[in-house]
XYZ file of C-alpha atoms in Angstrom:
497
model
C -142.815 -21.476 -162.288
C -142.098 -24.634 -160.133
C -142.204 -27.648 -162.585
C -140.629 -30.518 -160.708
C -141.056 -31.079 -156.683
C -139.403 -33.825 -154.777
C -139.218 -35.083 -151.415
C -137.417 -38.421 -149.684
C -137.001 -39.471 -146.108
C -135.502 -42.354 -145.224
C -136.347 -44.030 -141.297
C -134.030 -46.386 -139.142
C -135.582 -49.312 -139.007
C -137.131 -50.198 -142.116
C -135.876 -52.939 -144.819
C -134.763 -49.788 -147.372
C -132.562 -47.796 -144.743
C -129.360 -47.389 -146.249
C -127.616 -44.833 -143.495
C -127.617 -41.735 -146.568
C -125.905 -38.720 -145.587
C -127.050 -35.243 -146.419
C -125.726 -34.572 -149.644
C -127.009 -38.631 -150.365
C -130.501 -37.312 -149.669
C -130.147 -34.112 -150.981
C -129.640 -35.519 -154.411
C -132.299 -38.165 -153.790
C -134.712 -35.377 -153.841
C -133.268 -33.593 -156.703
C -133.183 -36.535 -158.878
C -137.055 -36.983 -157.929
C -137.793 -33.066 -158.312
C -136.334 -33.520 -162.143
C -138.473 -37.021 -162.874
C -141.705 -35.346 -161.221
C -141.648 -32.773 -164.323
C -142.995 -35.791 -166.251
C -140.998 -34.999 -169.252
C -138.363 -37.344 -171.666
C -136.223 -34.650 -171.976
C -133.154 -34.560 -170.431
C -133.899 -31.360 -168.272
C -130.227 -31.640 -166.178
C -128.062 -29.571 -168.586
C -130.636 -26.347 -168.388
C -130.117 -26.246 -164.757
C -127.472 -23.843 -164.755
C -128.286 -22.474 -160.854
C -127.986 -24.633 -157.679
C -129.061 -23.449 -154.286
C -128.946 -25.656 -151.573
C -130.171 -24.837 -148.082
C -127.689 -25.012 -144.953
C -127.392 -28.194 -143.268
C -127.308 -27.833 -139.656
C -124.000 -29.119 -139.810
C -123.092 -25.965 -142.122
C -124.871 -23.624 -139.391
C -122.670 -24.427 -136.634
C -126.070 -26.446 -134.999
C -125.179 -29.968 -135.332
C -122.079 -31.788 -134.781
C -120.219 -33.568 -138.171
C -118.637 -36.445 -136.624
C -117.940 -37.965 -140.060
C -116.932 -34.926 -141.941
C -118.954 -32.687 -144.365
C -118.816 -31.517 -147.664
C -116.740 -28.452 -148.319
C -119.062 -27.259 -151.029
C -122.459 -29.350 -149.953
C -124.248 -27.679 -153.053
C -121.277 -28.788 -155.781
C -121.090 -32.279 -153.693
C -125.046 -32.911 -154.516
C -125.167 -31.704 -158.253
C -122.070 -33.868 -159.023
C -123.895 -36.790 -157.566
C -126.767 -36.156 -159.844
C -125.032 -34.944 -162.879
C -125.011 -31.824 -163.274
C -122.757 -28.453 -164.217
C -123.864 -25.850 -162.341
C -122.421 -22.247 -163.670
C -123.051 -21.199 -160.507
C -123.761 -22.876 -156.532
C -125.223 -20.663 -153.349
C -124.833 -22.154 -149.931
C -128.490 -20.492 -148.528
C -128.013 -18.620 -145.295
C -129.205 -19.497 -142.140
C -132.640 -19.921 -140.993
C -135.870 -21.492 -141.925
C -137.216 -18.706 -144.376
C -134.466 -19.774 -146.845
C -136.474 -22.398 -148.652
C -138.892 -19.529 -149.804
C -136.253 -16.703 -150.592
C -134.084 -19.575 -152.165
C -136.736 -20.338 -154.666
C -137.938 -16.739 -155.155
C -133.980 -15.979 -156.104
C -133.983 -18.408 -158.282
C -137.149 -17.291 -160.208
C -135.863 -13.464 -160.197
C -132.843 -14.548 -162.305
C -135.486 -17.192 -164.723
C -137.343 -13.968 -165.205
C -134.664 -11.714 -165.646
C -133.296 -14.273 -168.686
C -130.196 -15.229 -166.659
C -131.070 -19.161 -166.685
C -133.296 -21.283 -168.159
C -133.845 -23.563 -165.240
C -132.454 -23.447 -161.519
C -132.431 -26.289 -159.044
C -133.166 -25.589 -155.218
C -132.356 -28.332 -152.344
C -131.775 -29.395 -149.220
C -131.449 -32.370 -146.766
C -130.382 -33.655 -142.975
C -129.544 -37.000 -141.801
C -129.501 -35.861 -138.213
C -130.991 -39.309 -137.102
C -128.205 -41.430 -139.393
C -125.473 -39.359 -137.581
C -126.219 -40.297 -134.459
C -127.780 -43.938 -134.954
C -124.521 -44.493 -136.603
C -122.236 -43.249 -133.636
C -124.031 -45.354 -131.430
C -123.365 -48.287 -133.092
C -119.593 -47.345 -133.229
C -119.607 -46.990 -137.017
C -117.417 -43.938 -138.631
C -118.238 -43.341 -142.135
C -116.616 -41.562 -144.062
C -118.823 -38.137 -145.268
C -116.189 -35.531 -146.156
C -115.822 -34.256 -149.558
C -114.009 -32.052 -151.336
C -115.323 -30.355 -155.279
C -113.217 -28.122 -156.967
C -115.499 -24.843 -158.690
C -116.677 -21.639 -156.666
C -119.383 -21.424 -154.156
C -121.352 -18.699 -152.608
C -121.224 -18.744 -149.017
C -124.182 -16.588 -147.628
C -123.440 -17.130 -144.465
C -124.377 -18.666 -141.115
C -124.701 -15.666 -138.805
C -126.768 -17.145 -135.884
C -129.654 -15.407 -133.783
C -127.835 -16.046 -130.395
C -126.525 -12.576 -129.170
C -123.635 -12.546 -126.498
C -126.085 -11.220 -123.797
C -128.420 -13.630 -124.655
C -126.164 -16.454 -124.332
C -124.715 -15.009 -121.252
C -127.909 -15.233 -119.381
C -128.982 -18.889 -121.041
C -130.163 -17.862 -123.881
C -128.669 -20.745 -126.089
C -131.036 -22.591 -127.947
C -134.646 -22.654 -129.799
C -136.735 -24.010 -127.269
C -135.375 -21.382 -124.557
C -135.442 -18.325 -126.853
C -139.233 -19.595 -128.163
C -140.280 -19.853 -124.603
C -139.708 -16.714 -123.620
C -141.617 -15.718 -126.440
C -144.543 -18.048 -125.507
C -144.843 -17.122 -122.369
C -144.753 -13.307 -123.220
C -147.871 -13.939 -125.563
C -149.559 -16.061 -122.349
C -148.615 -12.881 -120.484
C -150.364 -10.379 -122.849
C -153.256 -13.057 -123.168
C -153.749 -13.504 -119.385
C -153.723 -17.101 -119.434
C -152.713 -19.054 -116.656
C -150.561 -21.703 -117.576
C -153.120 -24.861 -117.529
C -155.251 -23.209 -119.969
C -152.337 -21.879 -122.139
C -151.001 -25.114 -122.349
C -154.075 -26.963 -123.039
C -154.649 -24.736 -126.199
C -151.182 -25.512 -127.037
C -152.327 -29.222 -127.119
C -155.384 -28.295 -129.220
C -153.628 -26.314 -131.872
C -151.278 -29.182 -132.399
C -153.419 -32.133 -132.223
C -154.365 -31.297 -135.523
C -151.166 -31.115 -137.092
C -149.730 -34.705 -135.480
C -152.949 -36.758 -137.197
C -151.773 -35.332 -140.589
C -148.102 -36.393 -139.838
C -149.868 -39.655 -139.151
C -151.169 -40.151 -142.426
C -148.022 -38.519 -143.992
C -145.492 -40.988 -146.169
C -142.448 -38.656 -145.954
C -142.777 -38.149 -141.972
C -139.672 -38.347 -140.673
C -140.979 -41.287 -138.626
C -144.311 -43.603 -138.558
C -146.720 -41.956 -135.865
C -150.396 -42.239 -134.454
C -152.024 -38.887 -133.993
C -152.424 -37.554 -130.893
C -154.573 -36.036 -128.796
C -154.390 -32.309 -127.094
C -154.247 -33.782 -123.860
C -151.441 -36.236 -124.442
C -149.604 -33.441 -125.952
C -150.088 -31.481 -123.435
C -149.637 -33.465 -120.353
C -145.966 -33.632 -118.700
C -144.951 -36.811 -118.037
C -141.824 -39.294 -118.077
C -142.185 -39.421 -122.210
C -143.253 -36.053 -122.613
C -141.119 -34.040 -120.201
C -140.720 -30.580 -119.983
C -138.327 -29.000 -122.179
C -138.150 -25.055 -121.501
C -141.530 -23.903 -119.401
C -144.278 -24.145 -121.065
C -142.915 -26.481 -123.396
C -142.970 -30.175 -123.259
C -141.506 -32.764 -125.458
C -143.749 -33.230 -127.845
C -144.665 -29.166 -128.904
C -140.773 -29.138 -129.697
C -139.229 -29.098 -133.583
C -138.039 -32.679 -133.727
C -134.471 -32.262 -134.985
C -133.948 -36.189 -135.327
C -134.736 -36.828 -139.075
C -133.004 -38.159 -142.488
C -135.364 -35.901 -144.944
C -134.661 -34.522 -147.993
C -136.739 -32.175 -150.744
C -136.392 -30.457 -153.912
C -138.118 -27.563 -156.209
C -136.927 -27.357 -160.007
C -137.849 -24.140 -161.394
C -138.138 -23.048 -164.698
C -139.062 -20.326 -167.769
C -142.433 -21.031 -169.413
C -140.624 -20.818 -172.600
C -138.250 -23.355 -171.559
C -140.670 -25.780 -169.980
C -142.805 -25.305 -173.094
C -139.669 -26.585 -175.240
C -138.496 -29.345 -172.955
C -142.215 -30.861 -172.912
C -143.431 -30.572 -169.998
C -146.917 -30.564 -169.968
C -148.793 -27.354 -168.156
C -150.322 -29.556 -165.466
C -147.168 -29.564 -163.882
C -146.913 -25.690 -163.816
C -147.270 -23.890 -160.851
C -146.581 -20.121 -160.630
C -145.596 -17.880 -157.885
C -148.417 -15.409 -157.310
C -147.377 -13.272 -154.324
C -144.075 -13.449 -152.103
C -142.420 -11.213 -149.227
C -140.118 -11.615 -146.681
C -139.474 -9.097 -143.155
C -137.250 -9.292 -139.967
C -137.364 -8.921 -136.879
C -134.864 -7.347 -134.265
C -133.169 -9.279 -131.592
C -135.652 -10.509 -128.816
C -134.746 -8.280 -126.504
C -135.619 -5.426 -128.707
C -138.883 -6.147 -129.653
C -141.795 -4.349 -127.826
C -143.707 -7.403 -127.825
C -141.325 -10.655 -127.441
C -145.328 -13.125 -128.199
C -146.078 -10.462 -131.489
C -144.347 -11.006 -134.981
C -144.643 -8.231 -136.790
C -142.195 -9.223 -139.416
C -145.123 -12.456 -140.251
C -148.050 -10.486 -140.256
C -146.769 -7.618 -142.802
C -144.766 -10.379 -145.006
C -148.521 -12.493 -145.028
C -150.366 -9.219 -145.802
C -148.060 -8.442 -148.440
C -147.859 -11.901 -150.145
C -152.131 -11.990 -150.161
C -152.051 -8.365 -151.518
C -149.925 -9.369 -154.602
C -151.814 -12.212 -155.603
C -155.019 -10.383 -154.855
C -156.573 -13.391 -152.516
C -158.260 -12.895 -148.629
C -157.153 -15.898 -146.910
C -160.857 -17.482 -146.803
C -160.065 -17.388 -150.669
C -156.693 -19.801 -149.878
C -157.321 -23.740 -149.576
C -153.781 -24.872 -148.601
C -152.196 -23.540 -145.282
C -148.889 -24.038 -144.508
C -147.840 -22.514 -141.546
C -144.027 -22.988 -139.859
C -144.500 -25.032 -136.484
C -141.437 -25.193 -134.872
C -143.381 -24.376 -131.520
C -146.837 -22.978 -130.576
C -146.026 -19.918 -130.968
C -145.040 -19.504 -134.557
C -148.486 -20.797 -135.279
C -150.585 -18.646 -132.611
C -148.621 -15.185 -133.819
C -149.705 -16.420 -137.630
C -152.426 -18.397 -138.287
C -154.461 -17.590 -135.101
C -153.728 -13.606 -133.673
C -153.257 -12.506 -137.294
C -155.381 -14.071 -139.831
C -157.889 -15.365 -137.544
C -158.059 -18.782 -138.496
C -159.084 -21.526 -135.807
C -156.811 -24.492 -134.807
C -159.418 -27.067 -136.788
C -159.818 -24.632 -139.720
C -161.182 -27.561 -142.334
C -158.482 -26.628 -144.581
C -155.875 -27.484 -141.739
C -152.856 -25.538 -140.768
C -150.294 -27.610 -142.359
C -149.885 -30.331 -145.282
C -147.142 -31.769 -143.869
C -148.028 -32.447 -140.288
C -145.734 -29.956 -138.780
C -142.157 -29.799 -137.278
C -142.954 -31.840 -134.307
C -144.651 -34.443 -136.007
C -143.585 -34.592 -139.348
C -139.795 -33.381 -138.843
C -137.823 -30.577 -138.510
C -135.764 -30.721 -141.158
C -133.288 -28.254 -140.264
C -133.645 -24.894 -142.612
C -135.181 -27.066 -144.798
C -138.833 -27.699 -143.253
C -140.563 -25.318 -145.642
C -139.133 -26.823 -148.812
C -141.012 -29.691 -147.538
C -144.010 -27.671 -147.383
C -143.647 -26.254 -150.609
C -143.401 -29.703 -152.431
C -146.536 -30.971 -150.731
C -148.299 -27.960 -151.671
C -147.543 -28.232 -155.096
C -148.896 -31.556 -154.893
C -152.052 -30.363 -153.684
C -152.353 -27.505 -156.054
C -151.703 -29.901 -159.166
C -154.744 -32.549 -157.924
C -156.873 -28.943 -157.662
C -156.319 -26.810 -160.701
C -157.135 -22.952 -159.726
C -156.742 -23.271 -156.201
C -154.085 -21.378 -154.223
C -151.934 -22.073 -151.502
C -149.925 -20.000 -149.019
C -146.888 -21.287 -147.295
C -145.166 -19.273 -144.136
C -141.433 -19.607 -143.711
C -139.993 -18.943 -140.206
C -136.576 -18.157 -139.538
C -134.411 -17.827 -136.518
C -136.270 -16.986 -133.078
C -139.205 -15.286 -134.985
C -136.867 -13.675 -136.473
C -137.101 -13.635 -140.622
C -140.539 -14.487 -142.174
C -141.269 -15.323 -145.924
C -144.412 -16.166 -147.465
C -145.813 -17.562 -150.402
C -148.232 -17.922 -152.659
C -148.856 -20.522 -155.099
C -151.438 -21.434 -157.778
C -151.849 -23.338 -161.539
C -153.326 -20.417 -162.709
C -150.962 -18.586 -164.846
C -149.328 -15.271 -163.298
C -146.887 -13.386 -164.866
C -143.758 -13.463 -161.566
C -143.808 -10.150 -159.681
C -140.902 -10.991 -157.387
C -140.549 -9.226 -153.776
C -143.525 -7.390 -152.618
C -142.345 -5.129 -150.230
C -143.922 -5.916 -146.563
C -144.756 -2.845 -144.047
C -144.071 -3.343 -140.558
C -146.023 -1.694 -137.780
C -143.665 -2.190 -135.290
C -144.241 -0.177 -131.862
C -140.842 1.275 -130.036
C -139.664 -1.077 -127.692
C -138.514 -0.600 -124.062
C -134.377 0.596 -123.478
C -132.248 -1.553 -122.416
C -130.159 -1.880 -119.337
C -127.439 -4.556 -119.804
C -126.480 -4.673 -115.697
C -129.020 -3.895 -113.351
C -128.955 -4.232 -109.196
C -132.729 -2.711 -107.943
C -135.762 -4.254 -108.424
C -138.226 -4.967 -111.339
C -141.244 -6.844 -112.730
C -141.408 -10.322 -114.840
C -142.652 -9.928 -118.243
C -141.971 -13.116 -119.587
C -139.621 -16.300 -118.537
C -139.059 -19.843 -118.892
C -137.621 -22.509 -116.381
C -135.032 -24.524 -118.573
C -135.282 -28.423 -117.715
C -132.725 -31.123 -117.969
C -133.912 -34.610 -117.720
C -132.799 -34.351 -114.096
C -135.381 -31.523 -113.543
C -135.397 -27.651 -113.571
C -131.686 -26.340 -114.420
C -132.155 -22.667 -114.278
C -134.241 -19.880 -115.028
C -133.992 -16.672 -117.448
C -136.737 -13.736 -116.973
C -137.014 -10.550 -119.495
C -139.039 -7.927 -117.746
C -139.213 -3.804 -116.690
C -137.946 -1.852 -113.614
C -139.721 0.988 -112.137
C -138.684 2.978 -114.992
C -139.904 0.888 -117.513
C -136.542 -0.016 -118.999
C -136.053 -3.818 -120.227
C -133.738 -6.242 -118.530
C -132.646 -9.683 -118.679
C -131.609 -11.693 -115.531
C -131.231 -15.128 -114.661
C -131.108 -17.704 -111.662
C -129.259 -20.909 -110.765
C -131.020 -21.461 -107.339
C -132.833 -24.487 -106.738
C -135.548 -22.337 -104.229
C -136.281 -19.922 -106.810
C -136.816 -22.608 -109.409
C -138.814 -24.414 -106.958
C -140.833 -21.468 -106.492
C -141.631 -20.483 -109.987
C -142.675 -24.142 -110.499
C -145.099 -23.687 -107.595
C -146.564 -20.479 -108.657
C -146.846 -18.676 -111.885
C -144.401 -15.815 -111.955
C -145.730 -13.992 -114.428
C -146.202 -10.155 -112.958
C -143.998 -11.224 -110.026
C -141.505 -8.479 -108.556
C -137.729 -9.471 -108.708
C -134.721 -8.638 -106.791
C -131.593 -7.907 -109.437
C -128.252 -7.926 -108.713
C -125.574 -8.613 -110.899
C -121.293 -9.587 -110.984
C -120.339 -7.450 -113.501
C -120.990 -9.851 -116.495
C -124.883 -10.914 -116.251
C -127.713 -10.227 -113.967
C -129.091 -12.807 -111.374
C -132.824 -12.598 -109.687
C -134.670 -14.318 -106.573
C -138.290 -13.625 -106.407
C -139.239 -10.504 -103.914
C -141.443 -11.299 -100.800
């Protein structure tokens, strides 16, 4: 069971800003996840297990300026004091939090260890506050000992990249605006429910001590009304929908034996047991028969209710991954029906946008907090969904203080129609079944559409000209008939009379 949950943050700014780096705040949170157990024992030499999430820096998403760890998850136990037998680098993506801890309670429950220690941080923000202010620290570090490397394999594929495919808000628009397509929404409305299904979330960021910065809520129509301070991002996304990246956050989960916790003293209040978890993926994007469905969520949800026996009317903490709209809608809303002001809320953190996208790490955020709110409500349960990549990897969770003996994986079943072939180079015509209009602050930059030719194989294509951006800005292009041509390495489009 989780005994010991911590979480930090630390904002430019105020009188206790220190400029941490990662593996600083990393073992900020540890040392708090091993004081919240509430016991005088000195827990640090049963933790024989250390799994830190990937920094960005460590996925290849974020600059390191000032150096890095070699080993981040040796560099942050030897700052809090401890001799790990063995340290896991997590893989990429946001689901790691979740199959990180559920690792780590497979070996518990197998007798391996005692105790395990799961962690992660970013200092984002201090990077770059510090680089404008012409200061260099020093951040790289070298610790001798071995480390498991799971990898940082990212979700960009070469002909995804090669027609502007290259970062989260892009790839997540595209599978916005498919779900808008399959909705038949025009693009006022869809972005007005955007606004209302994150309204919510930015109030509890408000009220949130460890958001990544100090916020008023706001309203669905300032979120989702374009203007100078909330410009568009990646159509239909503005500003303010979009995982904010810009944090110095840390958090922590120690997990433990019964027997062990029982011995060290730590009083069963603190217990909190793992009722139900399971984890799917998904394809590449361009593979999926439905870029706005996410099949790999909804059997991974289904699976993790099924094992701890609960209907999600029977859950009272939600924590859903809100990186954009989307994540949300495809979850919360077109799978387990729930409304954007459910009274239970959709998140006890406030959400990526609001409260911080911590890098990989969101959802060990959301784990901590839901501990907390478990603990203050003995017998309740709580499910938290874990989002990785482009909709890519899902992992969910189940939580209660009411004693369950650990099951481990449940395996998740996928309904997952065929999708369309693929044509990589294409010169005829064809139909728009999704797109996005990528913005720069200097307006739109270019465009990348995913739709079907007469013969209703897929293709990707992109365009550079300022009339065709012009035009899709005008009108919605949704449906809209394309003329393809291509050079030999990627396919370009201009709208058809």
């Amino acid at each position: 069971m989780i005994v010991g949950v911590g979480q930090v943050v630390e904002r430019i700014g105020e009188a206790d800003w220190q400029g941490r780096s990662a593996a600083d705040l990393a073992a900020w949170a540890a040392e708090r996840a091993i004081d919240d157990a509430g016991t005088a024992s000195d827990l640090k030499p049963l933790i024989e297990v250390v799994s830190a999430i990937r920094t960005f820096e460590d996925s290849g998403a974020a600059p390191a300026p000032f150096g890095k760890p070699d080993k981040f998850p040796l560099a942050v136990a030897r700052r809090v004091g401890l001799a790990p037998k063995r340290a896991i680098l997590e893989a990429v993506g946001g689901q790691s939090p979740v199959t990180a801890l559920v690792e780590m309670a497979e070996r518990i429950a197998r007798g391996e260890i005692a105790a395990g220690l799961v962690f992660g941080a970013e200092a984002i923000s201090n990077t770059r506050h510090l680089s404008t202010q012409g200061e260099s620290p020093d951040w790289a570090e070298h610790d001798d000992g071995g480390m498991e490397d799971r990898g940082s394999a990212r979700m960009l594929t070469p002909l995804g990249i090669r027609h502007g495919i290259v970062s989260a808000p892009i790839a997540y628009a595209l599978l916005e605006n498919a779900r808008r397509a399959r909705l038949g929404l025009n693009r006022e409305d869809y972005r007005a429910a955007m606004g209302e299904l994150f309204a919510p979330l930015s109030a509890v960021a408000a009220a949130n001590p460890y958001s990544s910065a100090a916020s008023e809520p706001l309203s669905a129509e300032e979120i989702a009304t374009v203007t100078p301070k909330n410009r568009m991002i990646a159509d239909p996304f503005p500003l303010k929908v979009v995982a904010r990246d810009q944090v110095n956050m840390g958090a922590a989960m120690l997990v433990m034996s019964a027997a062990a916790a029982r011995e060290a003293g730590i009083a069963e209040d603190r217990w909190v047991y793992i009722h139900g978890a399971a984890h799917a993926a998904e394809p590449d994007i361009l593979e999926r028969a439905d870029p706005g469905a996410y099949p790999a969520a909804e059997a991974a949800l289904d699976a993790a209710l099924a094992a701890a026996g609960k209907r999600i009317d029977e859950v009272a903490v939600l924590d859903f991954y809100s990186c954009f709209p989307v994540a949300v809608f495809s979850t919360a809303i077109d799978h387990l029906g729930l409304s954007p002001d459910d009274p239970r809320g959709l998140t006890v953190t406030g959400g990526l946008p609001y409260f911080g996208g911590a890098g990989n790490g969101y959802s060990s955020h959301a784990i901590a907090s839901v501990v907390e709110r478990l603990r203050a409500n003995a017998g309740a349960y709580g499910l938290i969904g874990a989002n990785g990549g482009f909709q890519s990897k899902y992992a969910a969770l189940v939580l209660s203080t009411e004693p369950a003996t650990f099951g481990g994986w449940s395996e998740a079943v996928q309904h997952r129609p065929a999708a369309p072939d693929l044509v990589e180079l294409v010169a005829r015509t064809g139909t728009i079944d999704t797109y996005t209009v990528v913005h720069d602050r200097a307006g739109p930059s270019y465009a990348v559409v995913i739709g079907h030719l007469p013969d209703d194989r897929r293709f990707i294509a992109r365009s550079d000209e300022a009339e065709t951006l012009a035009l899709m800005g005008a009108h919605d292009p949704l449906g809209r008939q394309v003329t393809l041509t291509n050079d030999g390495a990627r396919n370009a489009f201009t709208l058809a009379d």
